[in-house]
Short mmCIF file of C-alpha atoms in Angstrom, two decimals:
data_model
loop_
_atom_site.label_atom_id
_atom_site.label_comp_id
_atom_site.label_asym_id
_atom_site.label_seq_id
_atom_site.Cartn_x
_atom_site.Cartn_y
_atom_site.Cartn_z
CA UNK A 270 78.63 26.93 144.81
CA UNK A 271 76.85 29.55 146.89
CA UNK A 272 73.49 27.93 146.11
CA UNK A 273 74.81 24.54 147.23
CA UNK A 274 76.12 26.05 150.46
CA UNK A 275 72.86 27.88 151.13
CA UNK A 276 70.78 24.76 150.49
CA UNK A 277 72.98 22.62 152.72
CA UNK A 278 72.90 25.24 155.46
CA UNK A 279 69.11 25.43 155.27
CA UNK A 280 68.83 21.64 155.57
CA UNK A 281 71.16 21.73 158.55
CA UNK A 282 68.88 24.31 160.15
CA UNK A 283 66.02 21.83 159.70
CA UNK A 284 67.86 19.52 162.11
CA UNK A 285 68.66 22.46 164.41
CA UNK A 286 72.32 22.73 163.39
CA UNK A 287 72.83 26.38 162.51
CA UNK A 288 75.90 27.01 160.35
CA UNK A 289 76.23 30.07 158.07
CA UNK A 290 76.29 29.26 154.33
CA UNK A 291 79.74 30.87 154.04
CA UNK A 292 81.13 28.36 156.55
CA UNK A 293 79.61 25.48 154.60
CA UNK A 294 81.19 26.81 151.41
CA UNK A 295 84.58 27.23 153.08
CA UNK A 296 84.41 23.69 154.49
CA UNK A 297 83.46 22.19 151.13
CA UNK A 298 86.24 24.04 149.30
CA UNK A 299 88.81 23.06 151.95
CA UNK A 300 87.82 19.39 151.77
CA UNK A 301 87.91 19.48 147.97
CA UNK A 302 91.42 20.97 147.96
CA UNK A 303 92.59 18.52 150.61
CA UNK A 304 91.13 15.58 148.69
CA UNK A 305 92.78 16.66 145.44
CA UNK A 306 96.16 17.23 147.09
CA UNK A 307 96.22 13.90 148.91
CA UNK A 308 95.07 11.92 145.87
CA UNK A 309 97.60 13.64 143.60
CA UNK A 310 100.45 12.99 146.05
CA UNK A 311 99.48 9.34 146.46
CA UNK A 312 98.93 8.28 142.85
CA UNK A 313 100.37 11.12 140.75
CA UNK A 314 103.86 12.06 139.69
CA UNK A 315 105.90 14.57 137.70
CA UNK A 316 105.86 12.52 134.50
CA UNK A 317 103.16 13.10 131.89
CA UNK A 318 101.44 9.86 132.80
CA UNK A 319 101.72 10.69 136.51
CA UNK A 320 100.22 14.14 135.99
CA UNK A 321 97.26 12.70 134.09
CA UNK A 322 96.72 9.91 136.64
CA UNK A 323 97.14 12.30 139.57
CA UNK A 324 94.83 14.88 138.02
CA UNK A 325 92.13 12.28 137.33
CA UNK A 326 92.12 10.76 140.80
CA UNK A 327 92.62 14.21 142.32
CA UNK A 328 89.46 15.48 140.67
CA UNK A 329 87.54 12.43 141.89
CA UNK A 330 88.80 13.02 145.43
CA UNK A 331 88.00 16.73 145.18
CA UNK A 332 84.44 15.94 144.13
CA UNK A 333 84.12 13.53 147.05
CA UNK A 334 85.47 16.13 149.47
CA UNK A 335 83.09 18.75 148.08
CA UNK A 336 80.14 16.41 148.70
CA UNK A 337 81.10 15.38 152.24
CA UNK A 338 78.99 18.08 153.99
CA UNK A 339 75.94 17.02 151.98
CA UNK A 340 76.40 13.32 152.76
CA UNK A 341 77.02 14.12 156.42
CA UNK A 342 73.73 16.01 156.40
CA UNK A 343 71.88 13.04 154.90
CA UNK A 344 73.24 10.74 157.62
CA UNK A 345 72.42 13.29 160.32
CA UNK A 346 68.84 13.73 159.11
CA UNK A 347 68.34 9.95 158.85
CA UNK A 348 69.53 9.41 162.41
CA UNK A 349 67.43 12.30 163.68
CA UNK A 350 64.34 10.94 161.93
CA UNK A 351 64.89 7.48 163.42
CA UNK A 352 65.24 8.96 166.89
CA UNK A 353 62.15 11.13 166.37
CA UNK A 354 60.08 8.09 165.39
CA UNK A 355 61.33 6.15 168.41
CA UNK A 356 60.29 9.02 170.70
CA UNK A 357 56.95 9.52 168.97
CA UNK A 358 55.29 6.39 170.35
CA UNK A 359 55.89 7.38 173.99
CA UNK A 360 54.89 10.96 173.19
CA UNK A 361 51.58 9.78 171.74
CA UNK A 362 50.83 7.87 174.93
CA UNK A 363 51.66 10.98 176.97
CA UNK A 364 49.42 13.09 174.74
CA UNK A 365 46.61 10.56 175.09
CA UNK A 366 46.92 10.67 178.88
CA UNK A 367 46.92 14.47 178.79
CA UNK A 368 43.73 14.49 176.71
CA UNK A 369 42.10 12.06 179.14
CA UNK A 370 42.98 14.47 181.95
CA UNK A 371 41.04 17.20 180.16
CA UNK A 372 43.85 19.01 178.37
CA UNK A 373 43.35 20.52 174.93
CA UNK A 374 45.37 19.31 171.93
CA UNK A 375 47.84 22.26 172.11
CA UNK A 376 48.29 21.60 175.83
CA UNK A 377 48.98 17.94 175.04
CA UNK A 378 51.73 19.09 172.68
CA UNK A 379 53.07 21.33 175.44
CA UNK A 380 53.30 18.36 177.81
CA UNK A 381 55.57 16.60 175.30
CA UNK A 382 57.75 19.70 174.99
CA UNK A 383 58.07 19.97 178.77
CA UNK A 384 58.76 16.30 179.41
CA UNK A 385 60.20 15.14 176.11
CA UNK A 386 63.70 15.00 174.71
CA UNK A 387 65.16 16.33 171.51
CA UNK A 388 64.46 16.09 168.63
CA UNK A 389 60.72 15.66 169.26
CA UNK A 390 60.61 18.41 171.89
CA UNK A 391 62.33 20.79 169.45
CA UNK A 392 59.94 20.05 166.60
CA UNK A 393 56.81 20.29 168.74
CA UNK A 394 58.14 23.52 170.25
CA UNK A 395 58.46 25.06 166.77
CA UNK A 396 54.92 23.90 166.00
CA UNK A 397 53.56 25.55 169.17
CA UNK A 398 55.52 28.73 168.47
CA UNK A 399 53.92 28.99 165.03
CA UNK A 400 50.42 28.64 166.49
CA UNK A 401 51.17 31.38 169.04
CA UNK A 402 52.30 33.89 166.43
CA UNK A 403 49.11 33.50 164.42
CA UNK A 404 49.66 30.54 162.08
CA UNK A 405 46.50 28.46 161.72
CA UNK A 406 46.58 25.20 163.65
CA UNK A 407 46.09 23.13 160.49
CA UNK A 408 48.85 25.01 158.66
CA UNK A 409 51.26 24.58 161.57
CA UNK A 410 50.57 20.84 161.51
CA UNK A 411 51.35 20.75 157.79
CA UNK A 412 54.59 22.65 158.38
CA UNK A 413 55.51 20.14 161.08
CA UNK A 414 54.80 17.22 158.74
CA UNK A 415 56.84 18.74 155.89
CA UNK A 416 59.73 19.69 158.17
CA UNK A 417 60.11 16.27 159.81
CA UNK A 418 59.19 14.01 156.89
CA UNK A 419 58.03 11.10 159.07
CA UNK A 420 55.37 8.64 157.94
CA UNK A 421 54.53 7.92 161.57
CA UNK A 422 54.03 11.62 162.24
CA UNK A 423 51.79 11.83 159.18
CA UNK A 424 49.57 9.15 160.73
CA UNK A 425 49.33 11.17 163.94
CA UNK A 426 48.52 14.42 162.13
CA UNK A 427 45.86 12.72 160.00
CA UNK A 428 44.26 11.31 163.17
CA UNK A 429 44.25 14.74 164.83
CA UNK A 430 42.74 16.44 161.78
CA UNK A 431 40.07 13.73 161.44
CA UNK A 432 39.18 13.90 165.13
CA UNK A 433 38.89 17.70 164.98
CA UNK A 434 36.48 17.43 162.03
CA UNK A 435 34.38 14.47 163.18
CA UNK A 436 34.72 14.62 166.95
CA UNK A 437 36.10 11.08 167.20
CA UNK A 438 37.83 9.57 170.21
CA UNK A 439 41.34 10.92 169.69
CA UNK A 440 42.80 9.31 172.82
CA UNK A 441 42.09 5.77 171.57
CA UNK A 442 43.36 6.60 168.10
CA UNK A 443 46.65 8.00 169.48
CA UNK A 444 47.16 4.87 171.60
CA UNK A 445 46.55 2.63 168.59
CA UNK A 446 49.00 4.66 166.50
CA UNK A 447 51.56 4.41 169.32
CA UNK A 448 51.17 0.62 169.30
CA UNK A 449 51.51 0.52 165.51
CA UNK A 450 54.67 2.64 165.62
CA UNK A 451 56.23 0.42 168.30
CA UNK A 452 55.53 -2.70 166.26
CA UNK A 453 56.87 -1.08 163.11
CA UNK A 454 60.04 0.02 164.93
CA UNK A 455 60.51 -3.46 166.35
CA UNK A 456 60.18 -5.05 162.91
CA UNK A 457 62.57 -2.52 161.34
CA UNK A 458 65.16 -3.21 164.03
CA UNK A 459 64.76 -6.93 163.43
CA UNK A 460 65.22 -6.46 159.69
CA UNK A 461 68.34 -4.31 160.22
CA UNK A 462 69.78 -6.97 162.52
CA UNK A 463 69.10 -9.79 160.06
CA UNK A 464 70.52 -7.88 157.09
CA UNK A 465 73.50 -6.27 158.88
CA UNK A 466 76.02 -8.86 157.65
CA UNK A 467 74.81 -8.65 154.08
CA UNK A 468 74.95 -4.84 154.06
CA UNK A 469 78.44 -4.92 155.58
#
């Protein structure tokens, strides 16, 4: 139980929602008890058959209540990732413009932090903080990629690493990636719209 609470709390911290593991555990236990009580009262009874039926459905409801924080986290992370990807295209254009103006790559990240919105500003801010406390630039990029878990961000990081090694034109690459992300987002939205009725 404590391990589950600690893991859930750590994942919540990844999306910048800081809740102590003890609070997560208390919430899960409370929801489990509430689920069991409600299910037992609704379908159970004092007879032998009612006790068995109430206990069975009560346990199912308790398990569902116990898992609610985890499922809420999954939904929260999915929404955050979608918002991050939507913000990434504009941020890449801003970074490209900053590089054209003579800024370095870290300064281009700083421009996104200053002018961007959460969650991308939060994630890039953590990345910059790591580089300032001595983490190697390449390692901080890997931490950013692992923390966010975005395929679009992976494209950007690969482009930056390649440009740093080969001296390629990073500004053009970032603009092309921004265009690719916008098209991908547009297609995904179209697919969600077309399949909304079926999923419902």
